[in-house]
Amino acid sequence: MKVNRLGIMGGTFDPIHNGHLVAAEMARSEFNLDKVLFIPSGTPPHKNRRDVSAANLRYEMVGLAIKDNPDFDLSALEIERDGLSYTVETLRLLRCAWPEHELYFITGTDALLEIFSWREAEEILTLIQFIGAARPGFDASDFLLKVQKEHPETQGRIHYLEVPALAISSTDIRSRVRHGQPIRYLLPESVRLFIQQHGLYLAEKMPDKTQI
Ligand code: NAP
């Protein structure tokens, strides 16, 4: 029987950009994933709520960004759940929904480096494999060696993918909008227009939306 392989793309996506999309597509191709399911965080446990855009806006932006790719899907699992969005709870639900599938959680390597501070990290690592999408020049070898030494059971379950397009970052895009610098071509045009229409990321004193 064919075992389906699913990618779970987790992130705050504030906003989603072309680096995320390239990372998901590269992971799909390199790991032979049948689908990649994007799950925007509802209330990220590690962030100040006031610093993050409303979950429904981030969700809508992801929907716009992936709508022309039949291999990508969107889930409201985390944004519809009350409370903080702990990854372990999401993964338990996904594991129950797809008991036979090989599941891969794709996220930024920077986020993955913090995994042992996440709630029930040890269980997380048994539920799913991980693909860390790294910015160019990022060296994850120390982290991987340390994890494999301290947690031998994770051997072969944490993977690493260099994604040159991850030179693009959400932080930089927000800063660009705030400073009236262009963001065109860093993210899908539909998402750029959404940001403009909703006046996202503008500091009160920098209201010139025409330049983004
Ligand atoms: P973050 O701290 O905002 O991001 C850390 C780095 O990873 C940033 O450089 C970010 O770049 C990058 N990144 C994030 N998601 C990515 C993705 N899917 N593909 C490629 N790069 C990505 O991390 P976050 O986005 O809030 O969280 C990442 C995932 O880890 C989420 O699913 C979150 O729920 C989970 N998480 C869980 C816990 C927990 O359960 N306790 C704690 C922390 C994180 P950009 O800013 O450009 O995206």
mmCIF file of C-alpha atoms and ligand atoms in Angstrom:
data_model
loop_
_atom_site.group_PDB
_atom_site.id
_atom_site.type_symbol
_atom_site.label_atom_id
_atom_site.label_comp_id
_atom_site.label_asym_id
_atom_site.label_seq_id
_atom_site.Cartn_x
_atom_site.Cartn_y
_atom_site.Cartn_z
ATOM 1 C CA MET A 1 0.000 0.000 0.000
ATOM 2 C CA LYS A 2 1.268 3.454 -0.907
ATOM 3 C CA VAL A 3 2.032 5.553 2.153
ATOM 4 C CA ASN A 4 1.135 9.184 1.576
ATOM 5 C CA ARG A 5 3.635 11.760 2.652
ATOM 6 C CA LEU A 6 2.339 15.076 3.888
ATOM 7 C CA GLY A 7 4.211 18.288 4.605
ATOM 8 C CA ILE A 8 2.894 20.506 7.394
ATOM 9 C CA MET A 9 4.116 24.078 6.889
ATOM 10 C CA GLY A 10 3.953 25.830 10.266
ATOM 11 C CA GLY A 11 4.643 29.506 10.785
ATOM 12 C CA THR A 12 3.307 32.833 11.911
ATOM 13 C CA PHE A 13 3.373 34.067 8.294
ATOM 14 C CA ASP A 14 3.217 37.770 9.169
ATOM 15 C CA PRO A 15 3.260 38.085 6.192
ATOM 16 C CA ILE A 16 3.775 35.008 4.031
ATOM 17 C CA HIS A 17 6.418 35.685 1.347
ATOM 18 C CA ASN A 18 8.136 34.041 -1.611
ATOM 19 C CA GLY A 19 10.824 32.514 0.635
ATOM 20 C CA HIS A 20 8.130 30.482 2.439
ATOM 21 C CA LEU A 21 6.578 29.428 -0.874
ATOM 22 C CA VAL A 22 9.909 28.344 -2.360
ATOM 23 C CA ALA A 23 10.764 26.457 0.861
ATOM 24 C CA ALA A 24 7.449 24.565 0.739
ATOM 25 C CA GLU A 25 7.878 23.728 -2.937
ATOM 26 C CA MET A 26 11.486 22.583 -2.457
ATOM 27 C CA ALA A 27 10.479 20.415 0.506
ATOM 28 C CA ARG A 28 7.601 18.930 -1.515
ATOM 29 C CA SER A 29 9.930 18.018 -4.333
ATOM 30 C CA GLU A 30 12.966 16.835 -2.305
ATOM 31 C CA PHE A 31 10.942 14.728 0.147
ATOM 32 C CA ASN A 32 8.368 13.473 -2.398
ATOM 33 C CA LEU A 33 5.486 14.980 -0.460
ATOM 34 C CA ASP A 34 2.023 14.516 -1.948
ATOM 35 C CA LYS A 35 0.737 17.773 -0.415
ATOM 36 C CA VAL A 36 1.897 20.626 1.760
ATOM 37 C CA LEU A 37 -0.634 21.855 4.303
ATOM 38 C CA PHE A 38 -0.034 25.419 5.517
ATOM 39 C CA ILE A 39 -1.063 25.972 9.142
ATOM 40 C CA PRO A 40 -0.734 29.616 10.212
ATOM 41 C CA SER A 41 -0.250 29.924 13.990
ATOM 42 C CA GLY A 42 -3.294 31.226 15.831
ATOM 43 C CA THR A 43 -1.733 32.744 18.929
ATOM 44 C CA PRO A 44 2.005 31.971 18.843
ATOM 45 C CA PRO A 45 3.081 30.927 22.360
ATOM 46 C CA HIS A 46 6.485 32.587 22.078
ATOM 47 C CA LYS A 47 5.378 36.028 20.915
ATOM 48 C CA ASN A 48 3.796 39.117 22.391
ATOM 49 C CA ARG A 49 0.254 39.094 21.047
ATOM 50 C CA ARG A 50 0.338 42.827 20.285
ATOM 51 C CA ASP A 51 3.327 42.367 17.950
ATOM 52 C CA VAL A 52 1.539 39.895 15.680
ATOM 53 C CA SER A 53 -1.146 40.734 13.103
ATOM 54 C CA ALA A 54 -4.653 39.316 13.615
ATOM 55 C CA ALA A 55 -4.833 35.597 12.848
ATOM 56 C CA ASN A 56 -7.634 35.999 10.288
ATOM 57 C CA LEU A 57 -5.551 38.484 8.267
ATOM 58 C CA ARG A 58 -2.481 36.211 8.275
ATOM 59 C CA TYR A 59 -4.715 33.276 7.314
ATOM 60 C CA GLU A 60 -6.237 35.232 4.406
ATOM 61 C CA MET A 61 -2.787 36.211 3.147
ATOM 62 C CA VAL A 62 -1.669 32.573 3.133
ATOM 63 C CA GLY A 63 -4.859 31.636 1.248
ATOM 64 C CA LEU A 64 -4.147 34.270 -1.412
ATOM 65 C CA ALA A 65 -0.505 33.193 -1.719
ATOM 66 C CA ILE A 66 -1.148 29.479 -2.293
ATOM 67 C CA LYS A 67 -4.386 29.525 -4.253
ATOM 68 C CA ASP A 68 -2.816 28.785 -7.637
ATOM 69 C CA ASN A 69 -0.863 25.719 -6.422
ATOM 70 C CA PRO A 70 -2.916 22.486 -6.353
ATOM 71 C CA ASP A 71 -0.251 20.807 -4.179
ATOM 72 C CA PHE A 72 -0.710 23.357 -1.379
ATOM 73 C CA ASP A 73 -3.630 23.442 1.078
ATOM 74 C CA LEU A 74 -4.567 25.735 3.957
ATOM 75 C CA SER A 75 -5.740 24.756 7.438
ATOM 76 C CA ALA A 76 -7.497 26.914 10.013
ATOM 77 C CA LEU A 77 -6.755 24.320 12.724
ATOM 78 C CA GLU A 78 -4.689 26.669 14.868
ATOM 79 C CA ILE A 79 -6.521 29.903 14.252
ATOM 80 C CA GLU A 80 -9.869 28.310 15.199
ATOM 81 C CA ARG A 81 -8.514 26.807 18.425
ATOM 82 C CA ASP A 82 -8.781 28.845 21.605
ATOM 83 C CA GLY A 83 -5.691 29.591 23.633
ATOM 84 C CA LEU A 84 -2.046 29.487 22.659
ATOM 85 C CA SER A 85 -1.103 27.525 19.530
ATOM 86 C CA TYR A 86 1.076 24.751 20.918
ATOM 87 C CA THR A 87 2.507 22.673 18.102
ATOM 88 C CA VAL A 88 2.203 19.439 20.097
ATOM 89 C CA GLU A 89 -1.602 19.802 20.201
ATOM 90 C CA THR A 90 -1.768 20.435 16.458
ATOM 91 C CA LEU A 91 0.433 17.436 15.710
ATOM 92 C CA ARG A 92 -1.635 15.113 17.913
ATOM 93 C CA LEU A 93 -4.755 16.082 15.943
ATOM 94 C CA LEU A 94 -2.979 15.594 12.627
ATOM 95 C CA ARG A 95 -1.564 12.233 13.735
ATOM 96 C CA CYS A 96 -5.110 11.047 14.627
ATOM 97 C CA ALA A 97 -6.499 12.321 11.332
ATOM 98 C CA TRP A 98 -3.751 10.630 9.298
ATOM 99 C CA PRO A 99 -2.467 7.650 11.286
ATOM 100 C CA GLU A 100 -0.879 5.957 8.269
ATOM 101 C CA HIS A 101 0.766 8.969 6.656
ATOM 102 C CA GLU A 102 4.369 10.029 6.900
ATOM 103 C CA LEU A 103 4.187 13.551 8.288
ATOM 104 C CA TYR A 104 6.907 16.191 7.960
ATOM 105 C CA PHE A 105 6.759 19.482 9.841
ATOM 106 C CA ILE A 106 8.450 22.180 7.756
ATOM 107 C CA THR A 107 9.549 25.346 9.449
ATOM 108 C CA GLY A 108 12.434 27.786 9.726
ATOM 109 C CA THR A 109 15.676 26.332 11.050
ATOM 110 C CA ASP A 110 15.887 29.305 13.436
ATOM 111 C CA ALA A 111 12.533 28.241 14.897
ATOM 112 C CA LEU A 112 13.635 24.586 15.021
ATOM 113 C CA LEU A 113 16.754 25.478 17.001
ATOM 114 C CA GLU A 114 14.396 26.410 19.840
ATOM 115 C CA ILE A 115 12.421 23.188 19.687
ATOM 116 C CA PHE A 116 13.553 21.955 23.108
ATOM 117 C CA SER A 117 11.863 24.988 24.658
ATOM 118 C CA TRP A 118 8.537 24.052 23.056
ATOM 119 C CA ARG A 119 5.844 22.359 25.111
ATOM 120 C CA GLU A 120 6.327 18.559 25.179
ATOM 121 C CA ALA A 121 9.212 18.721 22.719
ATOM 122 C CA GLU A 122 10.173 15.101 23.281
ATOM 123 C CA GLU A 123 6.711 13.913 22.277
ATOM 124 C CA ILE A 124 6.700 16.231 19.260
ATOM 125 C CA LEU A 125 9.823 14.553 17.974
ATOM 126 C CA THR A 126 8.148 11.137 18.100
ATOM 127 C CA LEU A 127 5.008 12.299 16.293
ATOM 128 C CA ILE A 128 6.504 13.678 13.125
ATOM 129 C CA GLN A 129 9.711 14.256 11.189
ATOM 130 C CA PHE A 130 11.092 17.761 10.763
ATOM 131 C CA ILE A 131 12.432 19.704 7.823
ATOM 132 C CA GLY A 132 14.304 22.844 8.823
ATOM 133 C CA ALA A 133 14.314 25.390 6.007
ATOM 134 C CA ALA A 134 17.518 27.380 6.339
ATOM 135 C CA ARG A 135 18.554 30.766 5.085
ATOM 136 C CA PRO A 136 21.721 30.686 2.903
ATOM 137 C CA GLY A 137 24.905 30.395 4.926
ATOM 138 C CA PHE A 138 23.099 29.010 7.969
ATOM 139 C CA ASP A 139 25.061 26.141 9.519
ATOM 140 C CA ALA A 140 22.819 23.754 11.437
ATOM 141 C CA SER A 141 25.407 20.992 11.806
ATOM 142 C CA ASP A 142 26.239 21.781 15.479
ATOM 143 C CA PHE A 143 22.564 21.702 16.381
ATOM 144 C CA LEU A 144 21.929 18.455 14.514
ATOM 145 C CA LEU A 145 24.956 16.759 16.092
ATOM 146 C CA LYS A 146 23.896 17.899 19.567
ATOM 147 C CA VAL A 147 20.316 16.687 19.060
ATOM 148 C CA GLN A 148 21.420 13.323 17.744
ATOM 149 C CA LYS A 149 23.821 12.874 20.643
ATOM 150 C CA GLU A 150 21.325 13.860 23.341
ATOM 151 C CA HIS A 151 18.287 12.338 21.644
ATOM 152 C CA PRO A 152 19.479 9.379 19.573
ATOM 153 C CA GLU A 153 15.875 8.436 18.870
ATOM 154 C CA THR A 154 15.656 11.498 16.579
ATOM 155 C CA GLN A 155 18.378 10.126 14.297
ATOM 156 C CA GLY A 156 17.195 10.562 10.713
ATOM 157 C CA ARG A 157 14.037 12.408 11.803
ATOM 158 C CA ILE A 158 15.336 15.970 11.581
ATOM 159 C CA HIS A 159 16.269 17.120 8.093
ATOM 160 C CA TYR A 160 17.738 20.274 6.793
ATOM 161 C CA LEU A 161 17.104 22.139 3.530
ATOM 162 C CA GLU A 162 19.010 25.200 2.364
ATOM 163 C CA VAL A 163 16.635 27.626 0.677
ATOM 164 C CA PRO A 164 18.381 30.596 -0.950
ATOM 165 C CA ALA A 165 15.038 32.413 -1.354
ATOM 166 C CA LEU A 166 14.813 32.575 2.471
ATOM 167 C CA ALA A 167 17.062 35.623 2.222
ATOM 168 C CA ILE A 168 13.561 37.163 2.173
ATOM 169 C CA SER A 169 12.109 37.561 5.657
ATOM 170 C CA SER A 170 8.797 38.680 7.149
ATOM 171 C CA THR A 171 10.655 40.966 9.553
ATOM 172 C CA ASP A 172 12.346 42.742 6.660
ATOM 173 C CA ILE A 173 9.054 43.061 4.746
ATOM 174 C CA ARG A 174 7.319 44.639 7.758
ATOM 175 C CA SER A 175 10.233 47.026 8.203
ATOM 176 C CA ARG A 176 10.168 47.946 4.509
ATOM 177 C CA VAL A 177 6.471 48.775 4.644
ATOM 178 C CA ARG A 178 7.024 50.850 7.769
ATOM 179 C CA HIS A 179 9.776 52.812 6.055
ATOM 180 C CA GLY A 180 7.954 53.237 2.743
ATOM 181 C CA GLN A 181 10.344 50.975 0.836
ATOM 182 C CA PRO A 182 9.169 48.647 -1.964
ATOM 183 C CA ILE A 183 8.147 45.068 -1.251
ATOM 184 C CA ARG A 184 7.033 44.173 -4.776
ATOM 185 C CA TYR A 185 8.493 40.789 -5.932
ATOM 186 C CA LEU A 186 9.319 39.717 -2.379
ATOM 187 C CA LEU A 187 5.874 38.192 -2.005
ATOM 188 C CA PRO A 188 2.890 37.384 -4.255
ATOM 189 C CA GLU A 189 1.266 40.469 -5.754
ATOM 190 C CA SER A 190 -2.109 39.497 -4.246
ATOM 191 C CA VAL A 191 -0.529 39.558 -0.775
ATOM 192 C CA ARG A 192 1.169 42.903 -1.442
ATOM 193 C CA LEU A 193 -2.195 44.388 -2.448
ATOM 194 C CA PHE A 194 -3.866 42.885 0.629
ATOM 195 C CA ILE A 195 -1.223 44.510 2.860
ATOM 196 C CA GLN A 196 -1.827 47.817 1.101
ATOM 197 C CA GLN A 197 -5.643 47.560 1.307
ATOM 198 C CA HIS A 198 -5.580 46.713 5.004
ATOM 199 C CA GLY A 199 -2.848 49.191 5.894
ATOM 200 C CA LEU A 200 -0.794 46.460 7.552
ATOM 201 C CA TYR A 201 2.659 47.145 9.042
ATOM 202 C CA LEU A 202 2.415 50.927 8.699
ATOM 203 C CA ALA A 203 3.654 52.983 11.588
ATOM 204 C CA GLU A 204 1.217 55.821 12.298
ATOM 205 C CA LYS A 205 3.688 58.367 11.020
ATOM 206 C CA MET A 206 4.470 56.503 7.767
ATOM 207 C CA PRO A 207 1.070 56.292 6.027
ATOM 208 C CA ASP A 208 2.336 56.470 2.424
ATOM 209 C CA LYS A 209 0.863 53.265 1.041
ATOM 210 C CA THR A 210 1.519 54.143 -2.604
ATOM 211 C CA GLN A 211 5.157 53.062 -2.508
ATOM 212 C CA ILE A 212 4.726 49.454 -1.405
HETATM 213 P P1 NAP B 1 9.492 32.675 14.265
HETATM 214 O O1 NAP B 1 10.083 32.694 15.617
HETATM 215 O O2 NAP B 1 8.631 33.828 13.829
HETATM 216 O O3 NAP B 1 10.548 32.476 13.125
HETATM 217 C C1 NAP B 1 11.832 31.982 13.355
HETATM 218 C C2 NAP B 1 12.526 31.976 12.021
HETATM 219 O O4 NAP B 1 12.008 30.912 11.181
HETATM 220 C C3 NAP B 1 12.342 33.252 11.244
HETATM 221 O O5 NAP B 1 13.543 33.502 10.583
HETATM 222 C C4 NAP B 1 11.232 32.904 10.266
HETATM 223 O O6 NAP B 1 11.298 33.672 9.084
HETATM 224 C C5 NAP B 1 11.504 31.457 9.962
HETATM 225 N N1 NAP B 1 10.303 30.697 9.621
HETATM 226 C C6 NAP B 1 9.180 30.570 10.354
HETATM 227 N N2 NAP B 1 8.320 29.728 9.753
HETATM 228 C C7 NAP B 1 8.913 29.336 8.591
HETATM 229 C C8 NAP B 1 8.547 28.453 7.552
HETATM 230 N N3 NAP B 1 7.391 27.761 7.600
HETATM 231 N N4 NAP B 1 9.396 28.281 6.514
HETATM 232 C C9 NAP B 1 10.568 28.920 6.478
HETATM 233 N N5 NAP B 1 11.003 29.775 7.448
HETATM 234 C C10 NAP B 1 10.173 29.969 8.481
HETATM 235 O O7 NAP B 1 8.712 31.307 14.101
HETATM 236 P P2 NAP B 1 7.190 31.120 13.956
HETATM 237 O O8 NAP B 1 6.853 31.377 12.515
HETATM 238 O O9 NAP B 1 6.454 31.894 14.978
HETATM 239 O O10 NAP B 1 7.033 29.582 14.335
HETATM 240 C C11 NAP B 1 7.408 28.547 13.469
HETATM 241 C C12 NAP B 1 6.579 27.321 13.823
HETATM 242 O O11 NAP B 1 7.031 26.797 15.068
HETATM 243 C C13 NAP B 1 5.091 27.613 13.996
HETATM 244 O O12 NAP B 1 4.336 26.574 13.471
HETATM 245 C C14 NAP B 1 4.926 27.704 15.505
HETATM 246 O O13 NAP B 1 3.623 27.374 15.947
HETATM 247 C C15 NAP B 1 5.933 26.691 15.966
HETATM 248 N N6 NAP B 1 6.349 26.986 17.345
HETATM 249 C C16 NAP B 1 5.773 26.272 18.349
HETATM 250 C C17 NAP B 1 6.094 26.543 19.664
HETATM 251 C C18 NAP B 1 5.426 25.730 20.749
HETATM 252 O O14 NAP B 1 4.668 24.820 20.452
HETATM 253 N N7 NAP B 1 5.693 26.025 21.999
HETATM 254 C C19 NAP B 1 7.012 27.562 19.953
HETATM 255 C C20 NAP B 1 7.590 28.263 18.903
HETATM 256 C C21 NAP B 1 7.244 27.968 17.588
HETATM 257 P P3 NAP B 1 10.045 34.601 8.682
HETATM 258 O O15 NAP B 1 9.908 35.569 9.806
HETATM 259 O O16 NAP B 1 10.470 35.199 7.387
HETATM 260 O O17 NAP B 1 8.889 33.652 8.616
#
